[in-house]
Coordinates of C-alpha atoms in Angstrom, one line a residue:
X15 CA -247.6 -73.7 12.3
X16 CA -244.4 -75.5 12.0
X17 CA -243.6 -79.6 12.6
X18 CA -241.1 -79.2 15.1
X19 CA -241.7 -80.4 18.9
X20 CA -239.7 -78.0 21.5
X21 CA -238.4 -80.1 24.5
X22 CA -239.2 -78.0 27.7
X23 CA -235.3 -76.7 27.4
X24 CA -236.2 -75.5 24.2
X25 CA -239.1 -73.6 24.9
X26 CA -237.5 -72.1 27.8
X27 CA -235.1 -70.8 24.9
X28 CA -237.7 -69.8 22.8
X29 CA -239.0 -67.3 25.6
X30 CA -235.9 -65.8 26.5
X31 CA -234.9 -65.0 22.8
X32 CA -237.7 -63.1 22.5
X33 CA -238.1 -61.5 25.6
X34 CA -233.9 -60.4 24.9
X35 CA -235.4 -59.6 21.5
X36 CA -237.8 -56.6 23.4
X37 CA -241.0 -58.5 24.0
X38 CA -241.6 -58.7 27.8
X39 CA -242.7 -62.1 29.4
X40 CA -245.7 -60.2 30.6
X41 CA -247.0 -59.5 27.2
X42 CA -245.9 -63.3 26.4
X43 CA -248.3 -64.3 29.7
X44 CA -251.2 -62.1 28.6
X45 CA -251.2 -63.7 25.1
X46 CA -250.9 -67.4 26.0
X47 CA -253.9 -66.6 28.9
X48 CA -255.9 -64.7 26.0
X49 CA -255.5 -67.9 24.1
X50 CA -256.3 -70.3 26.7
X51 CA -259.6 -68.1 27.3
X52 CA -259.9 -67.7 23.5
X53 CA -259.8 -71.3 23.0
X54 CA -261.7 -72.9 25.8
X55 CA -264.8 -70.3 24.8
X56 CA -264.6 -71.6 20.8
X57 CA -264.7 -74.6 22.4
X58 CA -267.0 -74.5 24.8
X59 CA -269.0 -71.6 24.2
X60 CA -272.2 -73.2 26.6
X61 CA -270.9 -73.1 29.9
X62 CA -271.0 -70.5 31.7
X63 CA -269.3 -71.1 34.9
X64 CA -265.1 -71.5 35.1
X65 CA -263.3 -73.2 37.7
X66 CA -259.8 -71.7 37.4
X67 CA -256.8 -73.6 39.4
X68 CA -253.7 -71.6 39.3
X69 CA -250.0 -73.2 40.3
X70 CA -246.9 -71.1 41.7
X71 CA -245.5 -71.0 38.3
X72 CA -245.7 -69.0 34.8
X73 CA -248.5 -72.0 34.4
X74 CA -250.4 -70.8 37.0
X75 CA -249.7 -67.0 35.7
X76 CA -251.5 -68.0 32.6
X77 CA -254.4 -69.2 34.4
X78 CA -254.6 -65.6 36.1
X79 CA -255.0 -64.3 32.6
X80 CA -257.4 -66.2 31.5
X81 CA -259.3 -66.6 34.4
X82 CA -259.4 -62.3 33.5
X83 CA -260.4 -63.2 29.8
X84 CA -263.3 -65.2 30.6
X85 CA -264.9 -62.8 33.2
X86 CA -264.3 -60.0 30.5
X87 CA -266.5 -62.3 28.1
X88 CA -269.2 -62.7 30.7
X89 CA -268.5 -66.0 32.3
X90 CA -268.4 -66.3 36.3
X91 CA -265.2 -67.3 37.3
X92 CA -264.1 -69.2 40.7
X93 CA -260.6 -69.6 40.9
X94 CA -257.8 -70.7 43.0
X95 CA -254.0 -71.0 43.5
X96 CA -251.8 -73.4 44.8
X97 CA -250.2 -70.8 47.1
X98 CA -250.7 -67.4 48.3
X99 CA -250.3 -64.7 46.0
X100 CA -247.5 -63.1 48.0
X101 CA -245.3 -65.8 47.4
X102 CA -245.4 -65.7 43.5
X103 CA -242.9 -64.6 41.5
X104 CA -242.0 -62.7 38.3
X105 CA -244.0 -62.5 35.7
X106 CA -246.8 -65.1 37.7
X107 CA -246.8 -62.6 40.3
X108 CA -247.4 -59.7 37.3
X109 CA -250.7 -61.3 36.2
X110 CA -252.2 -62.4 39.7
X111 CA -252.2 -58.4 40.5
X112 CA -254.5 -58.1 36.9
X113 CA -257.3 -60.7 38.9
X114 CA -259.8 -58.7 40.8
X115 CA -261.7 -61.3 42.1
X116 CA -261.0 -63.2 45.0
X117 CA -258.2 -66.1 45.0
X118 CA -259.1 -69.4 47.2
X119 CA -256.9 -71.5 48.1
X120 CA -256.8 -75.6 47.0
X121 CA -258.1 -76.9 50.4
X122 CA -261.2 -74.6 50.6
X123 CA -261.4 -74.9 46.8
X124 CA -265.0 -76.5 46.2
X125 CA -265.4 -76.7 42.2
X126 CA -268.8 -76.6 40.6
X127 CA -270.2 -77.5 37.6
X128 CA -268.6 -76.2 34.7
X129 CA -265.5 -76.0 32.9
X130 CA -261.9 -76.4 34.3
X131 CA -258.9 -74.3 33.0
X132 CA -256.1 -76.5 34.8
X133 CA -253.1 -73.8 35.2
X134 CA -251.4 -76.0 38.3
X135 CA -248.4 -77.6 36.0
X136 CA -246.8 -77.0 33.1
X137 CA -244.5 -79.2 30.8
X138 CA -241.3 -78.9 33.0
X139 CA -243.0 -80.6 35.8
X140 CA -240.5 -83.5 36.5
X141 CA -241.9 -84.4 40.0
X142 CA -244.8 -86.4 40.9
X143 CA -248.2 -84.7 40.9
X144 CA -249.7 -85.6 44.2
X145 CA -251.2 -84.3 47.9
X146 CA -252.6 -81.1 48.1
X147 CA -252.6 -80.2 43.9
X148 CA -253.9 -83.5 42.7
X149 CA -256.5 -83.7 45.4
X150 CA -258.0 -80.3 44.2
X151 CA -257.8 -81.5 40.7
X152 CA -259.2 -84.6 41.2
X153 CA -261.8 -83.2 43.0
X154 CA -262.8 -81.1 40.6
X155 CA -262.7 -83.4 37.5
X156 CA -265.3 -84.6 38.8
X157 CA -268.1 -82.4 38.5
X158 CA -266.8 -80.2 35.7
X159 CA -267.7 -81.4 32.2
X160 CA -265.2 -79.7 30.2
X161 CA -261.5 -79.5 31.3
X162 CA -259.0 -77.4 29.7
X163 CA -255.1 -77.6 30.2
X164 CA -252.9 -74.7 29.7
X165 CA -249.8 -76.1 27.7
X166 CA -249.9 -79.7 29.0
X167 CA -252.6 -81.6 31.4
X168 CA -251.3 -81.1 34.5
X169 CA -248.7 -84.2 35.4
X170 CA -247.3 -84.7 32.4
X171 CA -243.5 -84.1 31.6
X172 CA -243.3 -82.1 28.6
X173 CA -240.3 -83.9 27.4
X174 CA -241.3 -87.4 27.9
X175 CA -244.7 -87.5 27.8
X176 CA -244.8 -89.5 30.8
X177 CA -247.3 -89.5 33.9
X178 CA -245.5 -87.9 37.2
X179 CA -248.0 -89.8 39.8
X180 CA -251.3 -88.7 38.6
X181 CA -252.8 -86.6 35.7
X182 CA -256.1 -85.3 35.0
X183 CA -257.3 -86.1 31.1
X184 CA -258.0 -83.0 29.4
X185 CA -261.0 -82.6 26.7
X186 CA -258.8 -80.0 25.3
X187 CA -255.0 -79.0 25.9
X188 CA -254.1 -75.5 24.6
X189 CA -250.2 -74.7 24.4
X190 CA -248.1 -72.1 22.9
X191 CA -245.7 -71.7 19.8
X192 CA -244.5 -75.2 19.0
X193 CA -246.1 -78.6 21.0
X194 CA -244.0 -80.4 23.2
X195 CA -242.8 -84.0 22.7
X196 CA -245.2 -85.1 25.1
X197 CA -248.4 -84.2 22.9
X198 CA -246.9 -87.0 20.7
X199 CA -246.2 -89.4 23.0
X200 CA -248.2 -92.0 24.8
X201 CA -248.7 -91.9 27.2
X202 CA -249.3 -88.5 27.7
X203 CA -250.4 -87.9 24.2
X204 CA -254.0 -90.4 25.5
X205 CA -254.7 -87.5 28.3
X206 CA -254.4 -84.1 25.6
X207 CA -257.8 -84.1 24.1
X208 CA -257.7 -81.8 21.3
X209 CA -254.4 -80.4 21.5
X210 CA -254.3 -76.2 20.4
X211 CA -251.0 -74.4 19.6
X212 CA -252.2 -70.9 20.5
X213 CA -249.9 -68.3 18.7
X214 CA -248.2 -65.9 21.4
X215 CA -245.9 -63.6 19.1
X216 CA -242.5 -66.1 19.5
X217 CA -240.7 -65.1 15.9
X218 CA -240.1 -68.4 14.0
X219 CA -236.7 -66.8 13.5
X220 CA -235.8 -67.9 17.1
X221 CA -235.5 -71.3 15.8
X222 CA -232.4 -71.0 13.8
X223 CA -230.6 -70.5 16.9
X224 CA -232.7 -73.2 18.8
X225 CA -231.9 -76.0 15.9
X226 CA -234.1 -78.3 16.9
X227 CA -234.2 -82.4 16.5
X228 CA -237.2 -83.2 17.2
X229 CA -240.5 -83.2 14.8
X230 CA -244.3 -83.9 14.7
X231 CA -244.4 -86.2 10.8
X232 CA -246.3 -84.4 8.6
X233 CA -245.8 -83.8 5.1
X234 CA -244.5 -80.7 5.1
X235 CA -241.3 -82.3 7.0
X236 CA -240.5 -84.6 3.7
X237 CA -242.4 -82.9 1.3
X238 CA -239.0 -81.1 -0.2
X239 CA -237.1 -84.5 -0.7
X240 CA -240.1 -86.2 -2.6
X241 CA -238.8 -87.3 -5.8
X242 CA -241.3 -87.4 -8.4
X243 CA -241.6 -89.4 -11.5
X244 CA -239.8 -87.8 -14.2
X245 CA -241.4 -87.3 -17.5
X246 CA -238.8 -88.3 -19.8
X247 CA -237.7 -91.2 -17.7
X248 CA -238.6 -95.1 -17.5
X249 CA -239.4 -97.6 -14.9
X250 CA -235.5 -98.4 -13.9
X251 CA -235.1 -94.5 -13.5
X252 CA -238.1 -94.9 -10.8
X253 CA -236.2 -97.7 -8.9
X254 CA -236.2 -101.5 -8.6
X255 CA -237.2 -103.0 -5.6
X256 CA -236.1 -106.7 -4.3
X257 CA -238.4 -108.6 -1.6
X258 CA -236.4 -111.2 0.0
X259 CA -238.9 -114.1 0.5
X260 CA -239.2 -117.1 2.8
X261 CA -239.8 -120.1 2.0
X262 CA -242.8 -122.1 1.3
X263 CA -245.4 -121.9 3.6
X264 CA -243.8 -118.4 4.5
X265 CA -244.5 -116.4 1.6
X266 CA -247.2 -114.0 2.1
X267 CA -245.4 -111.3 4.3
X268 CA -242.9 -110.8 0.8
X269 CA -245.9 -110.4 -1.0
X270 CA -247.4 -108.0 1.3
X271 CA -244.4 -105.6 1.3
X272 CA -243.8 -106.1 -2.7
X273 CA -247.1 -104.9 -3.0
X274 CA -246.8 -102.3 -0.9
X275 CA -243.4 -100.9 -2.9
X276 CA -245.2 -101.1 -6.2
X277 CA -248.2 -98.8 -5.2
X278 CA -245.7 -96.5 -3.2
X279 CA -243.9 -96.3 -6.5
X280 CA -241.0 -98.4 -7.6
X281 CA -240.9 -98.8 -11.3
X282 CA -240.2 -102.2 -10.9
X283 CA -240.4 -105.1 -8.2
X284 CA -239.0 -108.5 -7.7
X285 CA -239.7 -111.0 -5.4
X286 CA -236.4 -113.0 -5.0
X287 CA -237.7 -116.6 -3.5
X288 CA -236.2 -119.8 -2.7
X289 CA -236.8 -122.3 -5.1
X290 CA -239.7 -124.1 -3.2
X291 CA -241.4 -121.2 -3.0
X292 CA -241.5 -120.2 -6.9
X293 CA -244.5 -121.6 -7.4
X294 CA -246.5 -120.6 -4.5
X295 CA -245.2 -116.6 -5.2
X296 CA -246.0 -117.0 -9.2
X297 CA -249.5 -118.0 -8.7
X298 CA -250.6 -115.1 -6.8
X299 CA -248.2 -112.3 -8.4
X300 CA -248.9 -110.6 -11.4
X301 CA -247.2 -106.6 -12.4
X302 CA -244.7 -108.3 -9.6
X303 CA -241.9 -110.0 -11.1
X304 CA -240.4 -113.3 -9.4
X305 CA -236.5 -114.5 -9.8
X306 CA -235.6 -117.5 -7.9
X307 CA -232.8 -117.0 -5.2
X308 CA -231.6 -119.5 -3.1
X309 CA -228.6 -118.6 -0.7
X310 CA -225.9 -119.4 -2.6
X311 CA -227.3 -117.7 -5.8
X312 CA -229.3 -114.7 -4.4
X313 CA -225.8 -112.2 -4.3
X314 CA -225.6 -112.7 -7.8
X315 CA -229.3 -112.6 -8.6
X316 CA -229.3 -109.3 -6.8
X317 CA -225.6 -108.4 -8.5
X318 CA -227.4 -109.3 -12.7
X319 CA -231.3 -107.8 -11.3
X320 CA -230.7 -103.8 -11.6
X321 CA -232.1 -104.1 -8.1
X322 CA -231.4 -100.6 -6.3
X323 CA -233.3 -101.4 -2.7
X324 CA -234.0 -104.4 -0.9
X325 CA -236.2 -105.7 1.8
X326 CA -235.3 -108.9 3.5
X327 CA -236.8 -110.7 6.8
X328 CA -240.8 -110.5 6.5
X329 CA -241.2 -114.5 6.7
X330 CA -237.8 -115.1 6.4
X331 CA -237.7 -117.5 8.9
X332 CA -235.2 -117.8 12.0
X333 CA -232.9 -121.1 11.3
X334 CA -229.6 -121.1 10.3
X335 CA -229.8 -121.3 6.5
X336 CA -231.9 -117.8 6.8
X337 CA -229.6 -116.3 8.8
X338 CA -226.7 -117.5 6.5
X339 CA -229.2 -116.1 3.5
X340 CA -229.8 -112.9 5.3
X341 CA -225.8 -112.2 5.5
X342 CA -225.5 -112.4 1.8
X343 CA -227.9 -110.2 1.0
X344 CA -226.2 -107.4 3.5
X345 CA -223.0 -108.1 1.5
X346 CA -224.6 -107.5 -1.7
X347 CA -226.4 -104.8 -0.7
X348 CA -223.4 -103.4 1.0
X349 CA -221.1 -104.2 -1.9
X350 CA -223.6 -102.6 -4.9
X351 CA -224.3 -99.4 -2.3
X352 CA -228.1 -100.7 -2.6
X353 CA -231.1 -99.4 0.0
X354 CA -231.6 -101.9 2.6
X355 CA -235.0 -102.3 4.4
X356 CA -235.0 -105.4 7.5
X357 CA -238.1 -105.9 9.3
X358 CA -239.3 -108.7 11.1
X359 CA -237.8 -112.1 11.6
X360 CA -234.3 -110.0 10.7
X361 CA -234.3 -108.9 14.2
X362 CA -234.0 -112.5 15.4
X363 CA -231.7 -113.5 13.0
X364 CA -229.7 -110.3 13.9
X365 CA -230.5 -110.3 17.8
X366 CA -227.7 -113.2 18.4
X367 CA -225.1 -110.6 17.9
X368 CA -226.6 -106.9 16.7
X369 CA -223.1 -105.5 17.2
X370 CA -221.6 -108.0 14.6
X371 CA -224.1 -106.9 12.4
X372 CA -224.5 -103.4 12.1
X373 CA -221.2 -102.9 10.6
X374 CA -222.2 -104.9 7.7
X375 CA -224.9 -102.4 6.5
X376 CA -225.2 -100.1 3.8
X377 CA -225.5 -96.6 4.1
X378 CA -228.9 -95.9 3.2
X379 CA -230.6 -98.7 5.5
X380 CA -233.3 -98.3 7.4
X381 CA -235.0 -100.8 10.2
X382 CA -238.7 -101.3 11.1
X383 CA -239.1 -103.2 14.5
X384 CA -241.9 -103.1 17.1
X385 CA -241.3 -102.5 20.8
X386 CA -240.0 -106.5 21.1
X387 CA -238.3 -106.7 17.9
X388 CA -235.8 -103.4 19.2
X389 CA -235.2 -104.7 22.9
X390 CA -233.9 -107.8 21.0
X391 CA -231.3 -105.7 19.2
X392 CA -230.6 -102.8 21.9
X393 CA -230.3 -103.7 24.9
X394 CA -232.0 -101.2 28.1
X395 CA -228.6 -100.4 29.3
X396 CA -227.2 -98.7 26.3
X397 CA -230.6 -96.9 25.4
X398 CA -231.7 -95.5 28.9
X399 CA -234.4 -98.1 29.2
X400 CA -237.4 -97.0 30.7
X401 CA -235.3 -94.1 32.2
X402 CA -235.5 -91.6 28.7
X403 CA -238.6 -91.5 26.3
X404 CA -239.4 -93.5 23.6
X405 CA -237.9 -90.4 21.5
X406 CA -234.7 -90.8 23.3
X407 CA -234.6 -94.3 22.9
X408 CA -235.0 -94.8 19.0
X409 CA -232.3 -91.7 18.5
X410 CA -229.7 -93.4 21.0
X411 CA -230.3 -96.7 18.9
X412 CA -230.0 -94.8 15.3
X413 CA -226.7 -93.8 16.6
X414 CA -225.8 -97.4 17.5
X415 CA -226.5 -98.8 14.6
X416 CA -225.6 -96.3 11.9
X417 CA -228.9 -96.9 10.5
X418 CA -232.5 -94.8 10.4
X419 CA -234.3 -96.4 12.8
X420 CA -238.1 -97.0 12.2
X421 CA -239.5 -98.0 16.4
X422 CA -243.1 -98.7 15.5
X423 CA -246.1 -98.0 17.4
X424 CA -248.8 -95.9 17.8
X425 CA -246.4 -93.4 18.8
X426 CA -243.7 -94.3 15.7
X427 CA -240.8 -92.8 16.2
X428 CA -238.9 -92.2 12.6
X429 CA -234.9 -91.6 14.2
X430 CA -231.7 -90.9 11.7
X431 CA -227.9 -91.4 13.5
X432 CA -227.4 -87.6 13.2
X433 CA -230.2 -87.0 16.0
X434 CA -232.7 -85.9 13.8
X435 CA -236.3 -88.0 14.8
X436 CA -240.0 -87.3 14.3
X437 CA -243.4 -88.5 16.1
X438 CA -246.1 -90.0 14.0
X439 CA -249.6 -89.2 15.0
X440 CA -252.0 -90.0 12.6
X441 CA -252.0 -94.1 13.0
X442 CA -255.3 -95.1 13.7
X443 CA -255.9 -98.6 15.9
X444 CA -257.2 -100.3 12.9
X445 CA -253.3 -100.5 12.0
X446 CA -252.8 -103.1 14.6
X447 CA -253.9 -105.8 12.4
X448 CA -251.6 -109.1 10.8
X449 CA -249.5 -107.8 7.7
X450 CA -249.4 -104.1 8.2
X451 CA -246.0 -103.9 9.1
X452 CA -245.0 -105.5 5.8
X453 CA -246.7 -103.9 3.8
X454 CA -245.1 -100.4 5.9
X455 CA -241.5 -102.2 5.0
X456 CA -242.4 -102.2 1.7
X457 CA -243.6 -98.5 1.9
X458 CA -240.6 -98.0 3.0
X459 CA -238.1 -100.0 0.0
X460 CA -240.5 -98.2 -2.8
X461 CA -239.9 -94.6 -1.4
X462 CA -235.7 -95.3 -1.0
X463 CA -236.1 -97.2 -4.8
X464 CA -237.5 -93.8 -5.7
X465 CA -234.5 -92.1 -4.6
X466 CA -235.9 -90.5 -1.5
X467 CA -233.5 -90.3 1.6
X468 CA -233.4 -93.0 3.9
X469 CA -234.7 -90.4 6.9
X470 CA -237.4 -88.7 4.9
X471 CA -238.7 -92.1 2.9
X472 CA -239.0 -93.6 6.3
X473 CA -240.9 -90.6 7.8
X474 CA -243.0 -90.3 4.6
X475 CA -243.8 -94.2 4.4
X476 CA -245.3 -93.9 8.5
X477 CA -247.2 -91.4 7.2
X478 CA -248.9 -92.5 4.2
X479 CA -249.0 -96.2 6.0
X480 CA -251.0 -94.0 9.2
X481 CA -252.7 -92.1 5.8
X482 CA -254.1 -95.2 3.8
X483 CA -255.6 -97.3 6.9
X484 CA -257.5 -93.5 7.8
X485 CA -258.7 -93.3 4.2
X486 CA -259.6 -97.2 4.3
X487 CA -261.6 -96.9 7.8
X488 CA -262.6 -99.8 9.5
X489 CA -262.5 -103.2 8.3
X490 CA -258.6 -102.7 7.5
X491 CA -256.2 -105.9 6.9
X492 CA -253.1 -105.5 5.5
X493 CA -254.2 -105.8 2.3
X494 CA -256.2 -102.8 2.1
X495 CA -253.0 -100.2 2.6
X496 CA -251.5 -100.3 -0.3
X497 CA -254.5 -100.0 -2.3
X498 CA -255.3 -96.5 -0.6
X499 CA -252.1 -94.8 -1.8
X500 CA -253.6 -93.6 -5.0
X501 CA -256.5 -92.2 -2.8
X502 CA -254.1 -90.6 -0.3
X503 CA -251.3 -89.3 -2.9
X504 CA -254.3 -87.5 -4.8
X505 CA -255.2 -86.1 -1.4
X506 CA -251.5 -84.7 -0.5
X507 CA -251.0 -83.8 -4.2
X508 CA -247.8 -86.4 -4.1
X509 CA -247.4 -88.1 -7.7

């Protein structure tokens, strides 16, 4: 099954192609309800009894198809729909007439215990979930012990992953062809359970025509641009990596992310640090190399380094001298065509004017705030605010700033200015911890010294920074990661 997420626009697509292509949406019903059935009896294959709720929708048309399935495999099945059957339409109305068993409605609709297939909403629901639908739900969360939702938990907008009023958590969320945005984001993605793409005979050819912008990160999505060592080549053909550091006192997060380019594979990296801080850096670096930079030297230092990528801001500091320090290193990074990772206290050196800034990067730049660090840089009014997803509002920013835009979280969202973004999912909670997100900047700036595209280095670094803390388990600081990557590249066959 592919990485790419279909918005609920796109699915709708995604139907009608194929259904113009000669496959009715009956026979597209009957196979996502055979699925549902199919997967909620893998699942659960002890209970025996299936409460079945049923909306006016092709949702609710599903559930009429499974609700079928399940009797078929011996299970006794009580089931109910939002409104009467006469008033369904379409293809809905097609697989109520399958049901032979009687249809109650949601008022009367007293669920025992068992298992829940919840068929009420779908992903297009953009309208809060309340009164007579989330009453029967609610009700019946209650005593079932397993609850199943047909494409997303019912509540949930597709698109945005967003709660519309109320939502019932499902242990398991079976949907069809691609997932949706929403079974990526929080905080929809908390309510999915196991989440089940259920093949329903959509061609993958349909996506040619849908071109969609929108991804789940997973290797296979940057796999093609990885750029190997090559055999016959040396460490300056593998990339040089410079790590803007602060001063002393405020050297550890440079030291963090150098280590963190070296194990993701630049053949060489520097640590470029004031001259107060040269000794603290050389006592506790090693296979990283350390050039002292102050900020009227550090363009040229970068200019005579054969330095191809640079990181600069991880305990940079905030104060005018670092802010006059952080605009040379944009020049010369500008000025040689170098990579350019920022991350941390670059946001509030940047935050006093973002506009001024963003002309002043290179190309191949990418930027690595958290929620707090971005609101300093975009404001709400020119990214939708809370108004469009989290996906929205990382691709609105990447077109602001030229740049790909790293929004970190447990939902990262990897965004490039030609609209192209992907979801990260495999971050565990052991990532929330002091240093991780230097060591992810440096993830980043060894990947782009590599040679990797600034779009595909930043989705690959989220992954294998989500990778190493999952192979490191619990117990993680910051620095754990980078020791991992051997572990995690031998696991994804990367070299």
């Amino acid at each position: 099954m592919g990485c790419e997420l279909l918005t609920t626009g796109e699915m709708g697509r995604a139907d009608a192609m194929t259904i113009s292509g000669g496959t009715p949406g009956s026979e597209l019903m009957e196979r996502a309800g055979a699925g549902v059935a199919a997967a909620a009896l893998a699942r659960f294959p002890e209970i025996s009894y299936w409460n079945v709720l049923c909306g006016p929708g092709n949702n609710g048309g599903d559930g009429f198809v499974a609700a079928r399935h399940l009797v078929g495999a011996g299970k006794t099945v009580a089931l109910a729909c939002l409104v009467p059957v006469e008033r369904l339409a379409g293809d809905a109305a097609w697989a109520a007439s399958t049901w032979d068993g009687p249809v109650q409605t949601f008022q009367d609709f007293a669920a025992e215990a068992g298992g829940l297939i919840d068929a009420v909403f779908g992903a297009g629901l953009t309208r809060p979930l309340d009164g007579i639908a989330w009453s029967a739900l609610e009700r019946a969360g209650v005593v079932c012990g397993a609850i199943v939702g047909v494409d997303v938990p019912s509540g949930i907008d597709g698109t945005t992953g967003q709660v519309c009023g109320h939502a019932l958590a499902s242990d398991l969320t079976v949907t069809f062809f691609r997932k949706k945005p929403a079974h990526c984001l929080y905080p929809g993605r908390a309510l999915m359970g196991e989440i089940e793409v259920a093949d329903i005979g959509i061609p993958d050819a349909v996506l040619a025509g849908i071109k969609p912008l929108a991804f789940e990160n997973c290797p296979s999505l940057w796999r093609a641009s990885w750029q190997s060592p090559d055999p016959a080549g040396h460490k300056y053909r593998r990339g040089h990596a410079g790590i803007v550091s602060g001063g002393f006192g405020r050297t550890g997060a440079a030291r963090l992310a150098a280590r963190g380019a070296l194990r993701a594979g630049a053949g060489l990296v520097s640590v470029l640090s004031p001259p107060d801080a040269m000794a603290e850096n050389a006592a506790q670096l090693t296979a990283i190399m350390v050039k002292q930079a102050g900020t009227d030297t550090v363009g040229d230092v970068i200019g005579k380094g054969r330095i191809s990528t640079l990181v600069a801001g991880p305990g940079l500091g905030r104060g005018k001298e670092q802010a006059r320090l952080l605009e040379r290193v944009c020049a010369a990074a500008k000025r040689g065509g170098l990579a350019l990772v920022l991350d941390a206290d670059a946001f509030t050196l940047m935050g006093h004017d973002p506009d001024g800034w963003f002309p002043r990067l290179p190309s191949r730049t990418v930027l690595t705030p958290h929620d707090g660090e971005f609101s300093r840089l975009f404001s709400a009014d020119k990214t939708g605010g809370q108004d469009v997803s989290r996906l929205e509002r990382a691709r609105i920013a990447a077109q602001i700033c030229g740049c790909v835009l790293v929004l970190k979280g447990p939902d990262t969202v990897i965004a490039a200015p030609d609209g192209r973004a992907a979801i990260n999912t495999n971050a565990p909670p052991t990532l929330a911890t002091a240093g991780s997100g230097d060591v992810l900047a440096g993830f980043v700036a060894g990947l782009l010294a590599r040679g990797i595209e600034a779009f595909e280095a930043g989705c690959a670094a989220v992954y294998l920074h989500g990778a190493a803390a999952q192979t490191f388990g619990p117990g993680l600081i910051a620095e754990d990661l980078p020791e991992m990557l051997p572990k995690v590249y031998a696991s994804l066959d990367l070299c």
